[in-house]
Coordinates of C-alpha atoms and ligand atoms in Angstrom, one line a residue:
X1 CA 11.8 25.1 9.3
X2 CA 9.1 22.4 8.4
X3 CA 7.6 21.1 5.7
X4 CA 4.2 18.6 4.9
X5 CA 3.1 16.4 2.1
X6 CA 0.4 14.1 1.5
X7 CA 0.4 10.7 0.3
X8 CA -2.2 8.3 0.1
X9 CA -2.4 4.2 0.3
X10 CA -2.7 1.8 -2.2
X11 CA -4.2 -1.8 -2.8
X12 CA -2.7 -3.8 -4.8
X13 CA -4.7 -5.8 -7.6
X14 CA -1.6 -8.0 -7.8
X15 CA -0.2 -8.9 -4.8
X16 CA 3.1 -9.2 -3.3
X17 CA 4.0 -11.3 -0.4
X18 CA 7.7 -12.7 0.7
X19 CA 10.6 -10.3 0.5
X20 CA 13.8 -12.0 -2.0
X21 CA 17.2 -12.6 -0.5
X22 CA 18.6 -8.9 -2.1
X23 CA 19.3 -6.2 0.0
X24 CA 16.8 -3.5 1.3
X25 CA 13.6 -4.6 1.2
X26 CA 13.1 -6.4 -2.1
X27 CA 9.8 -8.1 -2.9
X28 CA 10.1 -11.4 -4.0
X29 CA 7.3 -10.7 -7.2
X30 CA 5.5 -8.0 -8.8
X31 CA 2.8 -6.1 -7.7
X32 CA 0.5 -3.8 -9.4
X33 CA -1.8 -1.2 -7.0
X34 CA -3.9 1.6 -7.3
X35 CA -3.8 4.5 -5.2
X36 CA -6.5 5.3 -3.0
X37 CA -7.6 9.2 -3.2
X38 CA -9.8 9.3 -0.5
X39 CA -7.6 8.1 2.4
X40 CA -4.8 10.7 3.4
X41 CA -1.6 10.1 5.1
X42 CA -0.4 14.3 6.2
X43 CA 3.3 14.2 7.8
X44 CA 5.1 17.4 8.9
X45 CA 8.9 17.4 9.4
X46 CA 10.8 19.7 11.3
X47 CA 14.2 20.3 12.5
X48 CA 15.0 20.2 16.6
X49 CA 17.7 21.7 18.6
X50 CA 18.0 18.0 20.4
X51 CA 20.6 15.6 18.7
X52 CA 17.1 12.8 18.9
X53 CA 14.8 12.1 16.8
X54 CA 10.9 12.2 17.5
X55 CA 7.7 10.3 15.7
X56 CA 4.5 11.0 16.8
X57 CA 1.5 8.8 15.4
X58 CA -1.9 10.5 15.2
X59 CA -0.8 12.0 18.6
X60 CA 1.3 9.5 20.5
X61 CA 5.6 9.3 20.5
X62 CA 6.0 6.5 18.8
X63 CA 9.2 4.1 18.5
X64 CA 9.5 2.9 15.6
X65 CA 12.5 1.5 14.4
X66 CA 11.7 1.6 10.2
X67 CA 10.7 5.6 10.6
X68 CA 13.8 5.9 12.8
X69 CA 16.5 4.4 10.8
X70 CA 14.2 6.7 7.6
X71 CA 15.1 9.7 9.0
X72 CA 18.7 8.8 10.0
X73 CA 19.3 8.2 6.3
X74 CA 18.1 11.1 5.2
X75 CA 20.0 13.2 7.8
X76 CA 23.3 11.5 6.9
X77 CA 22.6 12.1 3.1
X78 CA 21.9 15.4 3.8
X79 CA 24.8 15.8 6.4
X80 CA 23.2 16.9 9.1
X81 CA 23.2 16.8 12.8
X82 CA 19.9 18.6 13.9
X83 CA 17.3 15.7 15.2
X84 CA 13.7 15.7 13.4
X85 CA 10.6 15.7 14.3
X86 CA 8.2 13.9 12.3
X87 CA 4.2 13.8 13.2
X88 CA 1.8 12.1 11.2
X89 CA -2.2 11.6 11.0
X90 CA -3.9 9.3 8.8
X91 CA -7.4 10.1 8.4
X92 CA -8.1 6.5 8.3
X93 CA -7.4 3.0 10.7
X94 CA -3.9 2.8 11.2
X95 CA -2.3 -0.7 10.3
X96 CA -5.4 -2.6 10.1
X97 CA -4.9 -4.1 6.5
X98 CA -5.2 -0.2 5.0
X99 CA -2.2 0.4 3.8
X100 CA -1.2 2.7 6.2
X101 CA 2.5 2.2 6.5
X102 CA 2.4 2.6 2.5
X103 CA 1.2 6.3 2.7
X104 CA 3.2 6.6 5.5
X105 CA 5.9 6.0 4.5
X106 CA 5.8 7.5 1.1
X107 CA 4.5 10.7 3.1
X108 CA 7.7 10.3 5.1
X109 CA 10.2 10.4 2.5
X110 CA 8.9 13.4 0.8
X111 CA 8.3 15.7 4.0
X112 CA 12.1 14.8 4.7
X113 CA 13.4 15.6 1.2
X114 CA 11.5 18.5 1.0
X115 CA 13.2 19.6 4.8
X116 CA 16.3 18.8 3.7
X117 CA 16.3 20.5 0.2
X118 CA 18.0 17.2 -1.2
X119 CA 15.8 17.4 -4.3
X120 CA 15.3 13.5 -4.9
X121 CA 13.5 12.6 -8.1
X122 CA 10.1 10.3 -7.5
X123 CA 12.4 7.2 -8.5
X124 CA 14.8 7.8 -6.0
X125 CA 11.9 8.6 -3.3
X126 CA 10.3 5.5 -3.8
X127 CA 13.0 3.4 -3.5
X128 CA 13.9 5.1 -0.1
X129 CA 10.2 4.4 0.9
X130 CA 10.4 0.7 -0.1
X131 CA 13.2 0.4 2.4
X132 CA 10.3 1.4 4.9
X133 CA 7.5 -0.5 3.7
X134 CA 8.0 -2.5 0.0
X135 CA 4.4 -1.2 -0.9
X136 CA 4.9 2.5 0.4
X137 CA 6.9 2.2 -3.2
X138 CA 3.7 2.2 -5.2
X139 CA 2.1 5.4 -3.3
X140 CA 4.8 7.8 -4.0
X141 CA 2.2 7.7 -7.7
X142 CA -0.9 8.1 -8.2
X143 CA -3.3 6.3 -10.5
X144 CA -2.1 2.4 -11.7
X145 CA 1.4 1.8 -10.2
X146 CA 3.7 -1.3 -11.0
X147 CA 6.3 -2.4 -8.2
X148 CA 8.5 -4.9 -10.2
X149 CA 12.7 -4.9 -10.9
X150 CA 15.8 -7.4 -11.5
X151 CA 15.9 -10.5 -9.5
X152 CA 19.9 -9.2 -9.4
X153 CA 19.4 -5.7 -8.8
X154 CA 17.9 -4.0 -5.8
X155 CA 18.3 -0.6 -7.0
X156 CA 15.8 -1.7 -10.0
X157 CA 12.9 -2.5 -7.7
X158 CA 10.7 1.0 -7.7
X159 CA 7.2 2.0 -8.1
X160 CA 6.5 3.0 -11.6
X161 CA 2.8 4.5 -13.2
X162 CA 1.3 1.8 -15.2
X163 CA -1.0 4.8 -16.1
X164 CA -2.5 7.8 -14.6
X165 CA -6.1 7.8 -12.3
X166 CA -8.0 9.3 -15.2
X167 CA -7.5 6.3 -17.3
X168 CA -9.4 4.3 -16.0
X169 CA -11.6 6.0 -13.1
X170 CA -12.6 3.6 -10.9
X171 CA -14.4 3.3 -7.7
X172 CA -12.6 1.4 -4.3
X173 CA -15.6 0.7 -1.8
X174 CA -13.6 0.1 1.4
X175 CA -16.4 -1.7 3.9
X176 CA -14.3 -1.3 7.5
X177 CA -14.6 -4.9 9.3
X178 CA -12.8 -4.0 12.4
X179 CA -10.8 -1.0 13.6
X180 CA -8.7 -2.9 15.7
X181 CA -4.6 -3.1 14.4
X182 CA -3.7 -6.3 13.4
X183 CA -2.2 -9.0 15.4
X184 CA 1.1 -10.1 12.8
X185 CA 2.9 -7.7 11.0
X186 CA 2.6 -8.3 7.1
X187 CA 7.1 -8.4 7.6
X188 CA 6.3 -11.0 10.2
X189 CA 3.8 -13.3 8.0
X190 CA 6.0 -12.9 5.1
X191 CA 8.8 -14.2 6.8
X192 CA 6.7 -17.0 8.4
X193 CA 4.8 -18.2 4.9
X194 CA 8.3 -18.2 3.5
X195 CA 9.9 -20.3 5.8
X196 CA 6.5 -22.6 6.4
X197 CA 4.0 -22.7 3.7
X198 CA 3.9 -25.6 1.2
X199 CA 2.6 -23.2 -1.7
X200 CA 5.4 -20.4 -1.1
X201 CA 7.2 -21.4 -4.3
X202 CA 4.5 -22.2 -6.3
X203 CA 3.1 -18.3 -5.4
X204 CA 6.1 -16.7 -6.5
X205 CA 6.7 -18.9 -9.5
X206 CA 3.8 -18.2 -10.8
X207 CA 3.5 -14.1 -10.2
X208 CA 5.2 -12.8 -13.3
X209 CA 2.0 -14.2 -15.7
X210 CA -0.1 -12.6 -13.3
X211 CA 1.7 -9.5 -13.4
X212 CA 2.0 -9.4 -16.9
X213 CA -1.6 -10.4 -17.7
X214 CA -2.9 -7.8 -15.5
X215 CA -1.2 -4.8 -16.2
X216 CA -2.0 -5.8 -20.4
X217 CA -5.5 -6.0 -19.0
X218 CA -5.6 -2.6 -17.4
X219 CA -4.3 -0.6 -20.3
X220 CA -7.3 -2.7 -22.4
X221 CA -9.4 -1.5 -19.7
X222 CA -11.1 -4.9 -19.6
X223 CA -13.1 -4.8 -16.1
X224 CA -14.0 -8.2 -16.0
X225 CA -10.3 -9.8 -16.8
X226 CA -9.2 -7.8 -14.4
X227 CA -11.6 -8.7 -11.8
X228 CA -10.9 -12.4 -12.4
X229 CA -7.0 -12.0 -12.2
X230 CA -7.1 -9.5 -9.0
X231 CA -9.9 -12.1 -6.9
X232 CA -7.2 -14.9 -7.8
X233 CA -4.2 -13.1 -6.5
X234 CA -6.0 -12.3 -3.5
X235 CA -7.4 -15.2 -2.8
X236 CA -3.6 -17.3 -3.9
X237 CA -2.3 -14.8 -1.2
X238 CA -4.9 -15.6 1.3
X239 CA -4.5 -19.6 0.6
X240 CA -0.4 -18.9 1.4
X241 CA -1.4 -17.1 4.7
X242 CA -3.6 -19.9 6.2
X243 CA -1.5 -22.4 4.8
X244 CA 1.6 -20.4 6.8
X245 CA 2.1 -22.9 10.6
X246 CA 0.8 -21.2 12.4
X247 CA -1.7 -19.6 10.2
X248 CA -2.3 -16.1 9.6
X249 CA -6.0 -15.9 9.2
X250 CA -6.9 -12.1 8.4
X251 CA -10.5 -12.1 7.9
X252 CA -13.4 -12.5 10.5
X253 CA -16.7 -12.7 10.1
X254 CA -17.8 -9.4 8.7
X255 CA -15.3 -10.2 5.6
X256 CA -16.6 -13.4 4.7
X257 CA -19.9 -11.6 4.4
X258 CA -18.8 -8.6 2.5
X259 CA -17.1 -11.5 0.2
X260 CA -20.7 -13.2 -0.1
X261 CA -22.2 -10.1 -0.5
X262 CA -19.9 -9.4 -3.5
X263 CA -20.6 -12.4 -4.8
X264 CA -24.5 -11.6 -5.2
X265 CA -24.1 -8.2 -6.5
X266 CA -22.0 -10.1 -9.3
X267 CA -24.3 -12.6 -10.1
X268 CA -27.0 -9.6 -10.6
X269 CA -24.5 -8.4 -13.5
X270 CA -23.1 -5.5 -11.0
X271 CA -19.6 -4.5 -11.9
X272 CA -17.3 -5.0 -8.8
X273 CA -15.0 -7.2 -7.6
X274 CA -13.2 -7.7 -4.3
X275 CA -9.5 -7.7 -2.9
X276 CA -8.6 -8.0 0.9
X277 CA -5.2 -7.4 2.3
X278 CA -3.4 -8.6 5.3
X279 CA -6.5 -7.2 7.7
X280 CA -9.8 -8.1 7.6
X281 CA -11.1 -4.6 5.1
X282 CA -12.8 -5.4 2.1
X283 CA -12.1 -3.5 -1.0
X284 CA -14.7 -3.4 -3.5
X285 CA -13.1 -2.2 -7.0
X286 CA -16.1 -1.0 -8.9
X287 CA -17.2 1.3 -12.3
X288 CA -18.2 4.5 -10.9
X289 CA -22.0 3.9 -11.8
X290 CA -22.1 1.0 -9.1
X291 CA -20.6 2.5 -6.7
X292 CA -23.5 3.9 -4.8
X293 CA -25.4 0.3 -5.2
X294 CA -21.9 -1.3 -4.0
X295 CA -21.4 0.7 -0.6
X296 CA -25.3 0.3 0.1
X297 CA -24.8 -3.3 -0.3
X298 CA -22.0 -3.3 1.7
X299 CA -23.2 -1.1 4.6
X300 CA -26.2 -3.5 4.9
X301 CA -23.5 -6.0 5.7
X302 CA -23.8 -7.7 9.7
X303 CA -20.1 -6.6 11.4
X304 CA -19.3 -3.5 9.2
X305 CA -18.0 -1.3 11.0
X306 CA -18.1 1.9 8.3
X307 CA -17.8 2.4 4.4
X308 CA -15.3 4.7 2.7
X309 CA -15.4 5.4 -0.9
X310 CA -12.0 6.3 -2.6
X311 CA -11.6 7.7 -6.2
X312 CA -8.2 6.6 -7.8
X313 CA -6.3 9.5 -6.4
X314 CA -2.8 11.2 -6.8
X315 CA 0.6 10.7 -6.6
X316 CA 2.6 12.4 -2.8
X317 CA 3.0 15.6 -3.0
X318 CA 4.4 18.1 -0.9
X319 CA 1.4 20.9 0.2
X320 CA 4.0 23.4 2.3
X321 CA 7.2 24.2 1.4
X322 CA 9.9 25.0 3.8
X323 CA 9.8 28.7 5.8
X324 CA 13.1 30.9 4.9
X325 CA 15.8 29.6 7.1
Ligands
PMV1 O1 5.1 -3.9 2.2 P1 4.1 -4.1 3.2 O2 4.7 -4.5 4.5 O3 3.2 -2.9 3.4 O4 3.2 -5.4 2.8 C1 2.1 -5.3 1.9 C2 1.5 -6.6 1.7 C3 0.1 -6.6 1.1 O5 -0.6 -5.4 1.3 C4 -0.7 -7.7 1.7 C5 0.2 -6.8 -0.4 C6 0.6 -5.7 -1.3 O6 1.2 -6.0 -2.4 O7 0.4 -4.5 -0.9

């Protein structure tokens, strides 16, 4: 008995950073993404005749507690005692500021529904992903997806479609500025910008009118609104990192460049605008028709290390369904 599905990562246009006090995983503000069709998360489950369970990470056991304590949910809501064997392959850096643990986990929670029959609806899945990883909410859609809920109500904090990929069909420009995984954990920095950085309440006061504007902004389909909203909640998140003791500095070189470099291709009237997340990738959001002048640009840049270009993609879906018992 197995089963696979697909998910893919998103970036967020709005970002969240800081977890609230509620239980299981709760951002502490909005967040509005897109989902990335070109990157692919594929994770197969199976059933074992050990009591154990096994995760294996593009081809090494891996123990990880958050996919661990997943599948022991799912086996306890499903009553089970077989173990499960989960493998997974991204076709893309793992945990270098991609978004991996977002399609991941998303990935995750639908092989396991799927192998356990348990038929949870996509708002049920997504909460069960955001107890993984809080962004892994947003990629169990596809196209524009909000992440937002009660400040008194974890159960209200889910991933919904703001609207689907076609939209608005964008262009992501991903320019790879080190393969390497990154040194803090974005639970780790959270935790530390909470507790240290002098702008941590002004960030999250101030999220809601950033949310709100954005998301009216998207269904206006105004490109350049959107770009100046996104590049400011970016750059406020980056500000709270490297204001963070000690400080979580996420770019290198290569970054700063691709931000220059995005920069010029703005100030020749080229449609694009940037977002970086806690790694050092630069994501150029484009219109499709500057997409091949944006990854040229962007490949030309000193310390890029590869380009991947990304259509607004899909929600998770399962591609296998179980084999007769
Ligand atoms: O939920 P996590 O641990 O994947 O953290 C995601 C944090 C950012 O990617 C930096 C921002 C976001 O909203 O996705």
């Amino acid at each position: 008995m197995h089963v696979i599905a697909e998910a893919h990562p998103n970036i967020a246009l709005i970002k969240y950073w800081g977890k609230s006090d509620l239980p299981g995983n709760v951002p502490a503000v909005p967040s509005l993404s897109v989902t990335l069709g070109g990157l692919t998360t594929r994770t197969e489950a199976e059933l074992t005749r050990s009591p154990g369970n096994e995760f294996v990470m593009n081809g090494a056991i891996v123990e990880d507690v958050r996919v661990l304590a997943c599948i022991d949910r799912f086996r306890a809501a499903a009553g089970h005692e077989n173990g499960v064997r989960v493998t997974t392959v991204n076709d893309f850096p793992t945990a270098a500021g991609l978004a991996s643990s977002a399609s991941g986990f998303a990935a995750l929670v639908g092989a396991l529904n799927g192998l356990f029959d348990l038929n949870m609806r996509p708002a049920k899945l997504s909460l069960e992903a955001r107890r993984g990883s809080a962004s892994a909410a947003r990629s169990i859609h596809g196209g524009f997806v909000s992440l937002t809920g009660d400040a008194d109500d974890p159960e209200s904090w889910q991933g919904r479609q703001v609207a689907p990929a076609e939209h608005w069909p964008l262009e992501v420009v991903v320019a790879i500025c080190s393969n390497a995984a990154k040194s803090v954990s974005s639970s780790d920095g959270m935790r530390a910008s909470a507790a240290t950085s002098p702008y941590y309440d002004r960030w999250v006061s101030g999220a809601d009118d950033d949310y709100q504007q954005a998301q009216a902004t998207i269904q206006a389909r105004d490109f350049d609104t959107l770009a100046h909203l996104s590049e400011s909640s970016c750059l406020n998140m980056h500000a709270l990192m490297l204001s963070t003791k000690p400080p979580l500095i996420y770019w290198n070189a290569a970054t700063l460049a691709c931000i220059a470099r995005v920069r010029a291709l703005q100030a020749d009237d080229v449609p694009v605008f940037f977002t970086i997340d806690a790694g050092p990738q630069l994501k150029a959001v484009c219109l499709p028709d500057a997409g091949e002048a944006v990854a040229a640009a962007l490949s030309a840049v000193e310390g890029v290390e590869g380009i991947i270009r990304s259509r607004i993609g899909g929600a998770m879906r399962l591609v296998e369904t179980p084999d007769a018992p």
